[in-house]
PDB file of C-alpha atoms in Angstrom:
ATOM      1  CA  SER A   1     -14.381   0.031  -4.510  1.00  0.00           C
ATOM      2  CA  LEU A   2     -16.148  -2.021  -1.889  1.00  0.00           C
ATOM      3  CA  ASN A   3     -19.904  -2.626  -2.078  1.00  0.00           C
ATOM      4  CA  PHE A   4     -21.497  -4.012   1.079  1.00  0.00           C
ATOM      5  CA  LYS A   5     -25.080  -5.265   0.629  1.00  0.00           C
ATOM      6  CA  LEU A   6     -27.588  -6.293   3.273  1.00  0.00           C
ATOM      7  CA  GLY A   7     -30.822  -8.011   2.225  1.00  0.00           C
ATOM      8  CA  LEU A   8     -33.786  -6.413   3.974  1.00  0.00           C
ATOM      9  CA  ASP A   9     -36.379  -8.733   2.412  1.00  0.00           C
ATOM     10  CA  ALA A  10     -36.657 -10.945  -0.678  1.00  0.00           C
ATOM     11  CA  ALA A  11     -36.842  -7.921  -3.018  1.00  0.00           C
ATOM     12  CA  THR A  12     -34.905  -5.168  -1.230  1.00  0.00           C
ATOM     13  CA  ASP A  13     -31.303  -4.623  -0.226  1.00  0.00           C
ATOM     14  CA  PHE A  14     -29.408  -1.811   1.473  1.00  0.00           C
ATOM     15  CA  GLN A  15     -25.964  -0.998   0.078  1.00  0.00           C
ATOM     16  CA  ILE A  16     -22.933   0.986   1.188  1.00  0.00           C
ATOM     17  CA  VAL A  17     -20.324   1.631  -1.508  1.00  0.00           C
ATOM     18  CA  THR A  18     -16.948   3.193  -0.802  1.00  0.00           C
ATOM     19  CA  GLU A  19     -13.532   3.541  -2.373  1.00  0.00           C
ATOM     20  CA  TRP A  20     -11.164   2.718   0.478  1.00  0.00           C
ATOM     21  CA  ARG A  21      -8.239   4.107  -1.454  1.00  0.00           C
ATOM     22  CA  ARG A  22      -8.422   5.981  -4.732  1.00  0.00           C
ATOM     23  CA  PHE A  23      -5.495   6.803  -6.987  1.00  0.00           C
ATOM     24  CA  GLU A  24      -5.699   9.106  -9.989  1.00  0.00           C
ATOM     25  CA  ARG A  25      -3.061   9.953 -12.569  1.00  0.00           C
ATOM     26  CA  VAL A  26      -3.947  12.543 -15.195  1.00  0.00           C
ATOM     27  CA  SER A  27      -1.468  13.074 -18.030  1.00  0.00           C
ATOM     28  CA  GLY A  28      -0.519  16.692 -18.704  1.00  0.00           C
ATOM     29  CA  PRO A  29      -0.521  18.208 -22.210  1.00  0.00           C
ATOM     30  CA  GLY A  30       2.617  17.792 -24.307  1.00  0.00           C
ATOM     31  CA  ASN A  31       5.623  17.192 -22.051  1.00  0.00           C
ATOM     32  CA  ALA A  32       3.908  18.541 -18.925  1.00  0.00           C
ATOM     33  CA  PRO A  33       4.173  16.243 -15.905  1.00  0.00           C
ATOM     34  CA  SER A  34       1.280  14.050 -14.859  1.00  0.00           C
ATOM     35  CA  LEU A  35      -0.947  15.083 -11.962  1.00  0.00           C
ATOM     36  CA  GLU A  36      -1.220  12.405  -9.285  1.00  0.00           C
ATOM     37  CA  ARG A  37      -3.727  12.364  -6.421  1.00  0.00           C
ATOM     38  CA  GLN A  38      -4.665   9.704  -3.924  1.00  0.00           C
ATOM     39  CA  GLY A  39      -6.965   9.469  -0.925  1.00  0.00           C
ATOM     40  CA  PHE A  40     -10.143   7.940   0.429  1.00  0.00           C
ATOM     41  CA  GLY A  41     -13.216   8.206  -1.804  1.00  0.00           C
ATOM     42  CA  ASP A  42     -16.794   9.282  -1.152  1.00  0.00           C
ATOM     43  CA  LEU A  43     -19.392   7.094   0.579  1.00  0.00           C
ATOM     44  CA  ILE A  44     -22.474   6.108  -1.441  1.00  0.00           C
ATOM     45  CA  ILE A  45     -25.617   4.883   0.325  1.00  0.00           C
ATOM     46  CA  ARG A  46     -28.092   2.991  -1.895  1.00  0.00           C
ATOM     47  CA  LEU A  47     -31.413   1.170  -1.574  1.00  0.00           C
ATOM     48  CA  LYS A  48     -32.267  -1.322  -4.326  1.00  0.00           C
ATOM     49  CA  ARG A  49     -35.876  -2.438  -4.724  1.00  0.00           C
ATOM     50  CA  ASN A  50     -36.829  -5.118  -7.252  1.00  0.00           C
ATOM     51  CA  LEU A  51     -39.897  -3.992  -9.210  1.00  0.00           C
ATOM     52  CA  PHE A  52     -40.631  -7.259 -11.033  1.00  0.00           C
ATOM     53  CA  GLY A  53     -38.929 -10.452 -12.180  1.00  0.00           C
ATOM     54  CA  ASN A  54     -37.381 -11.259  -8.801  1.00  0.00           C
ATOM     55  CA  ASP A  55     -35.700 -14.646  -9.508  1.00  0.00           C
ATOM     56  CA  GLU A  56     -38.431 -15.541 -11.999  1.00  0.00           C
ATOM     57  CA  GLY A  57     -39.313 -14.836 -15.611  1.00  0.00           C
ATOM     58  CA  ARG A  58     -37.045 -13.538 -18.374  1.00  0.00           C
ATOM     59  CA  VAL A  59     -37.136  -9.829 -17.532  1.00  0.00           C
ATOM     60  CA  ALA A  60     -36.336  -8.102 -14.239  1.00  0.00           C
ATOM     61  CA  ALA A  61     -36.124  -4.444 -13.237  1.00  0.00           C
ATOM     62  CA  ALA A  62     -35.240  -2.534 -10.094  1.00  0.00           C
ATOM     63  CA  LEU A  63     -35.266   1.006  -8.742  1.00  0.00           C
ATOM     64  CA  LEU A  64     -32.004   2.187  -7.151  1.00  0.00           C
ATOM     65  CA  PRO A  65     -32.035   5.607  -5.418  1.00  0.00           C
ATOM     66  CA  PHE A  66     -28.794   6.726  -3.754  1.00  0.00           C
ATOM     67  CA  LEU A  67     -26.984   9.471  -1.843  1.00  0.00           C
ATOM     68  CA  SER A  68     -23.285  10.307  -2.179  1.00  0.00           C
ATOM     69  CA  VAL A  69     -21.715  11.596   1.032  1.00  0.00           C
ATOM     70  CA  PRO A  70     -18.491  13.672   0.691  1.00  0.00           C
ATOM     71  CA  THR A  71     -16.043  11.650   2.767  1.00  0.00           C
ATOM     72  CA  SER A  72     -13.105  11.874   0.334  1.00  0.00           C
ATOM     73  CA  THR A  73      -9.651  13.227   1.082  1.00  0.00           C
ATOM     74  CA  ASN A  74      -7.070  15.075  -1.043  1.00  0.00           C
ATOM     75  CA  GLY A  75      -9.627  16.260  -3.621  1.00  0.00           C
ATOM     76  CA  VAL A  76     -10.437  12.858  -5.148  1.00  0.00           C
ATOM     77  CA  GLY A  77     -14.191  13.257  -4.567  1.00  0.00           C
ATOM     78  CA  ASP A  78     -16.945  15.838  -4.154  1.00  0.00           C
ATOM     79  CA  THR A  79     -17.307  18.456  -1.402  1.00  0.00           C
ATOM     80  CA  SER A  80     -21.119  18.263  -1.050  1.00  0.00           C
ATOM     81  CA  VAL A  81     -23.872  15.631  -0.920  1.00  0.00           C
ATOM     82  CA  GLY A  82     -25.044  14.245  -4.263  1.00  0.00           C
ATOM     83  CA  ALA A  83     -28.137  12.212  -5.127  1.00  0.00           C
ATOM     84  CA  GLY A  84     -29.503  10.158  -7.965  1.00  0.00           C
ATOM     85  CA  VAL A  85     -31.635   7.260  -9.078  1.00  0.00           C
ATOM     86  CA  ALA A  86     -30.968   4.372 -11.466  1.00  0.00           C
ATOM     87  CA  LEU A  87     -33.277   1.946 -13.242  1.00  0.00           C
ATOM     88  CA  PRO A  88     -31.442  -1.298 -14.126  1.00  0.00           C
ATOM     89  CA  VAL A  89     -33.178  -3.876 -16.355  1.00  0.00           C
ATOM     90  CA  ALA A  90     -31.990  -7.453 -17.008  1.00  0.00           C
ATOM     91  CA  VAL A  91     -33.243  -9.598 -19.895  1.00  0.00           C
ATOM     92  CA  ASP A  92     -32.638 -13.299 -20.533  1.00  0.00           C
ATOM     93  CA  LEU A  93     -32.317 -13.472 -24.340  1.00  0.00           C
ATOM     94  CA  GLY A  94     -32.103 -17.270 -24.435  1.00  0.00           C
ATOM     95  CA  ALA A  95     -29.379 -19.500 -25.888  1.00  0.00           C
ATOM     96  CA  GLY A  96     -27.054 -18.452 -23.055  1.00  0.00           C
ATOM     97  CA  TRP A  97     -27.220 -14.732 -23.864  1.00  0.00           C
ATOM     98  CA  ASP A  98     -28.260 -11.989 -21.469  1.00  0.00           C
ATOM     99  CA  LEU A  99     -28.781  -8.256 -21.833  1.00  0.00           C
ATOM    100  CA  GLY A 100     -28.519  -5.504 -19.250  1.00  0.00           C
ATOM    101  CA  LEU A 101     -29.753  -1.941 -19.727  1.00  0.00           C
ATOM    102  CA  MET A 102     -29.586   0.925 -17.269  1.00  0.00           C
ATOM    103  CA  GLY A 103     -30.614   4.559 -17.177  1.00  0.00           C
ATOM    104  CA  GLU A 104     -29.502   6.861 -14.372  1.00  0.00           C
ATOM    105  CA  VAL A 105     -29.815  10.529 -13.474  1.00  0.00           C
ATOM    106  CA  ASP A 106     -27.541  12.205 -10.900  1.00  0.00           C
ATOM    107  CA  GLN A 107     -27.634  15.628  -9.304  1.00  0.00           C
ATOM    108  CA  ILE A 108     -24.017  16.472  -8.526  1.00  0.00           C
ATOM    109  CA  GLU A 109     -21.685  19.300  -7.723  1.00  0.00           C
ATOM    110  CA  ASP A 110     -20.388  21.555 -10.515  1.00  0.00           C
ATOM    111  CA  GLY A 111     -16.714  21.204 -11.373  1.00  0.00           C
ATOM    112  CA  ASP A 112     -16.021  24.661  -9.914  1.00  0.00           C
ATOM    113  CA  GLN A 113     -18.018  23.764  -6.768  1.00  0.00           C
ATOM    114  CA  ASP A 114     -20.268  26.776  -7.388  1.00  0.00           C
ATOM    115  CA  GLY A 115     -23.596  25.012  -7.937  1.00  0.00           C
ATOM    116  CA  ARG A 116     -25.179  21.736  -9.018  1.00  0.00           C
ATOM    117  CA  HIS A 117     -26.201  20.120 -12.288  1.00  0.00           C
ATOM    118  CA  LEU A 118     -27.825  16.948 -13.651  1.00  0.00           C
ATOM    119  CA  GLU A 119     -25.937  14.183 -15.428  1.00  0.00           C
ATOM    120  CA  TRP A 120     -27.486  11.281 -17.356  1.00  0.00           C
ATOM    121  CA  ILE A 121     -25.812   7.885 -17.571  1.00  0.00           C
ATOM    122  CA  THR A 122     -26.788   5.008 -19.855  1.00  0.00           C
ATOM    123  CA  THR A 123     -25.288   1.550 -20.208  1.00  0.00           C
ATOM    124  CA  ALA A 124     -25.971  -1.469 -22.406  1.00  0.00           C
ATOM    125  CA  THR A 125     -24.292  -4.791 -21.611  1.00  0.00           C
ATOM    126  CA  THR A 126     -24.490  -8.234 -23.155  1.00  0.00           C
ATOM    127  CA  GLY A 127     -22.926 -11.423 -21.835  1.00  0.00           C
ATOM    128  CA  HIS A 128     -22.522 -15.072 -22.768  1.00  0.00           C
ATOM    129  CA  ALA A 129     -20.788 -18.193 -21.481  1.00  0.00           C
ATOM    130  CA  LEU A 130     -17.298 -18.631 -22.986  1.00  0.00           C
ATOM    131  CA  PHE A 131     -15.795 -21.972 -21.954  1.00  0.00           C
ATOM    132  CA  GLY A 132     -15.741 -24.010 -18.769  1.00  0.00           C
ATOM    133  CA  PRO A 133     -16.756 -21.767 -15.887  1.00  0.00           C
ATOM    134  CA  PHE A 134     -15.789 -18.553 -17.712  1.00  0.00           C
ATOM    135  CA  GLY A 135     -18.252 -16.015 -19.034  1.00  0.00           C
ATOM    136  CA  GLY A 136     -17.640 -12.855 -20.985  1.00  0.00           C
ATOM    137  CA  PHE A 137     -19.353  -9.509 -21.448  1.00  0.00           C
ATOM    138  CA  VAL A 138     -19.126  -6.371 -23.530  1.00  0.00           C
ATOM    139  CA  GLU A 139     -20.644  -3.031 -22.623  1.00  0.00           C
ATOM    140  CA  PHE A 140     -21.060   0.505 -23.865  1.00  0.00           C
ATOM    141  CA  ALA A 141     -21.475   3.281 -21.291  1.00  0.00           C
ATOM    142  CA  ALA A 142     -22.142   6.976 -21.830  1.00  0.00           C
ATOM    143  CA  ASN A 143     -22.308   9.914 -19.425  1.00  0.00           C
ATOM    144  CA  PHE A 144     -23.974  13.114 -20.637  1.00  0.00           C
ATOM    145  CA  ARG A 145     -23.632  16.445 -18.845  1.00  0.00           C
ATOM    146  CA  PRO A 146     -24.201  20.134 -19.580  1.00  0.00           C
ATOM    147  CA  ALA A 147     -21.694  21.590 -22.052  1.00  0.00           C
ATOM    148  CA  GLU A 148     -20.281  23.974 -19.447  1.00  0.00           C
ATOM    149  CA  GLU A 149     -19.330  20.930 -17.336  1.00  0.00           C
ATOM    150  CA  GLY A 150     -17.445  19.250 -20.158  1.00  0.00           C
ATOM    151  CA  ALA A 151     -17.968  16.919 -23.094  1.00  0.00           C
ATOM    152  CA  TRP A 152     -19.775  13.595 -22.896  1.00  0.00           C
ATOM    153  CA  ILE A 153     -17.865  10.576 -21.613  1.00  0.00           C
ATOM    154  CA  GLY A 154     -18.109   7.266 -23.458  1.00  0.00           C
ATOM    155  CA  THR A 155     -16.409   3.924 -22.851  1.00  0.00           C
ATOM    156  CA  ALA A 156     -16.395   0.533 -24.564  1.00  0.00           C
ATOM    157  CA  ASP A 157     -15.891  -2.122 -21.919  1.00  0.00           C
ATOM    158  CA  ALA A 158     -15.150  -5.838 -21.919  1.00  0.00           C
ATOM    159  CA  GLY A 159     -14.413  -8.423 -19.287  1.00  0.00           C
ATOM    160  CA  VAL A 160     -14.604 -12.000 -18.071  1.00  0.00           C
ATOM    161  CA  THR A 161     -16.291 -13.606 -15.070  1.00  0.00           C
ATOM    162  CA  CYS A 162     -15.427 -16.823 -13.269  1.00  0.00           C
ATOM    163  CA  PRO A 163     -17.482 -18.322 -10.438  1.00  0.00           C
ATOM    164  CA  LEU A 164     -15.287 -19.860  -7.740  1.00  0.00           C
ATOM    165  CA  SER A 165     -18.236 -21.382  -5.897  1.00  0.00           C
ATOM    166  CA  ARG A 166     -22.005 -20.955  -5.643  1.00  0.00           C
ATOM    167  CA  ASN A 167     -21.467 -17.785  -3.608  1.00  0.00           C
ATOM    168  CA  THR A 168     -18.220 -16.263  -4.933  1.00  0.00           C
ATOM    169  CA  GLN A 169     -17.193 -14.883  -8.302  1.00  0.00           C
ATOM    170  CA  LEU A 170     -14.153 -13.193  -9.821  1.00  0.00           C
ATOM    171  CA  ASP A 171     -14.396 -10.664 -12.624  1.00  0.00           C
ATOM    172  CA  ALA A 172     -11.808  -8.672 -14.532  1.00  0.00           C
ATOM    173  CA  GLY A 173     -11.787  -6.383 -17.513  1.00  0.00           C
ATOM    174  CA  VAL A 174     -11.057  -3.028 -19.070  1.00  0.00           C
ATOM    175  CA  TYR A 175     -12.879   0.218 -19.800  1.00  0.00           C
ATOM    176  CA  ALA A 176     -11.566   1.846 -22.995  1.00  0.00           C
ATOM    177  CA  GLY A 177     -12.379   5.494 -23.629  1.00  0.00           C
ATOM    178  CA  VAL A 178     -14.133   6.240 -26.926  1.00  0.00           C
ATOM    179  CA  SER A 179     -14.650   9.972 -26.348  1.00  0.00           C
ATOM    180  CA  ASP A 180     -12.053  12.675 -25.784  1.00  0.00           C
ATOM    181  CA  ALA A 181     -13.245  13.345 -22.229  1.00  0.00           C
ATOM    182  CA  ALA A 182     -13.011   9.678 -21.156  1.00  0.00           C
ATOM    183  CA  ASP A 183      -9.999   8.095 -19.478  1.00  0.00           C
ATOM    184  CA  ASP A 184      -7.910   6.284 -22.093  1.00  0.00           C
ATOM    185  CA  MET A 185      -7.886   2.979 -20.220  1.00  0.00           C
ATOM    186  CA  THR A 186      -9.110   1.702 -16.854  1.00  0.00           C
ATOM    187  CA  PHE A 187      -8.467  -1.864 -15.689  1.00  0.00           C
ATOM    188  CA  PHE A 188     -10.475  -3.578 -12.975  1.00  0.00           C
ATOM    189  CA  LEU A 189     -10.402  -6.771 -10.941  1.00  0.00           C
ATOM    190  CA  GLY A 190     -13.313  -7.710  -8.692  1.00  0.00           C
ATOM    191  CA  LEU A 191     -14.398 -10.318  -6.167  1.00  0.00           C
ATOM    192  CA  THR A 192     -18.051 -10.867  -5.217  1.00  0.00           C
ATOM    193  CA  ALA A 193     -18.918 -12.916  -2.139  1.00  0.00           C
ATOM    194  CA  ARG A 194     -22.441 -13.741  -0.940  1.00  0.00           C
ATOM    195  CA  ARG A 195     -23.350 -15.025   2.494  1.00  0.00           C
TER     196      ARG A 195
END
């Protein structure tokens, strides 16, 4: 995914998130062959507004409404516009520890494309410096949806971060599924650059 951010003022930024190329492989039951799909992903337009704690204090929170525009190809995304809002909170716990909490609600297309439903997403993340420039984090994420849309999705995640300069950072890690409906394993590698 690529996330482009443009600061509109000291507390607000406009974001465009897209998956330039998405690849999915879903294992079939038993000896059935895997299903593979690839294509461009959907476009997500977001506006993030800091509510308090903007570069000061030990607690910060923001409001993050967004729209998902169906720009995907080959069935790797939705076929209609989606919307949602997230409330991320960051807490400086002291002694080099930090805590991140987020609640989110999305209105998205049903799996059979015959209506819409709400999904609730929660995450809890904690991080700490490891050694040298490296930091580490662990996270638990859960996605809850109506039973007719499938079981809940839960992952236990872990990763490392490494600043390359004041304005660039690398991060890498893994999402490990802890519920039956979650992907078994997802690896990620990221680069953040600020100008």
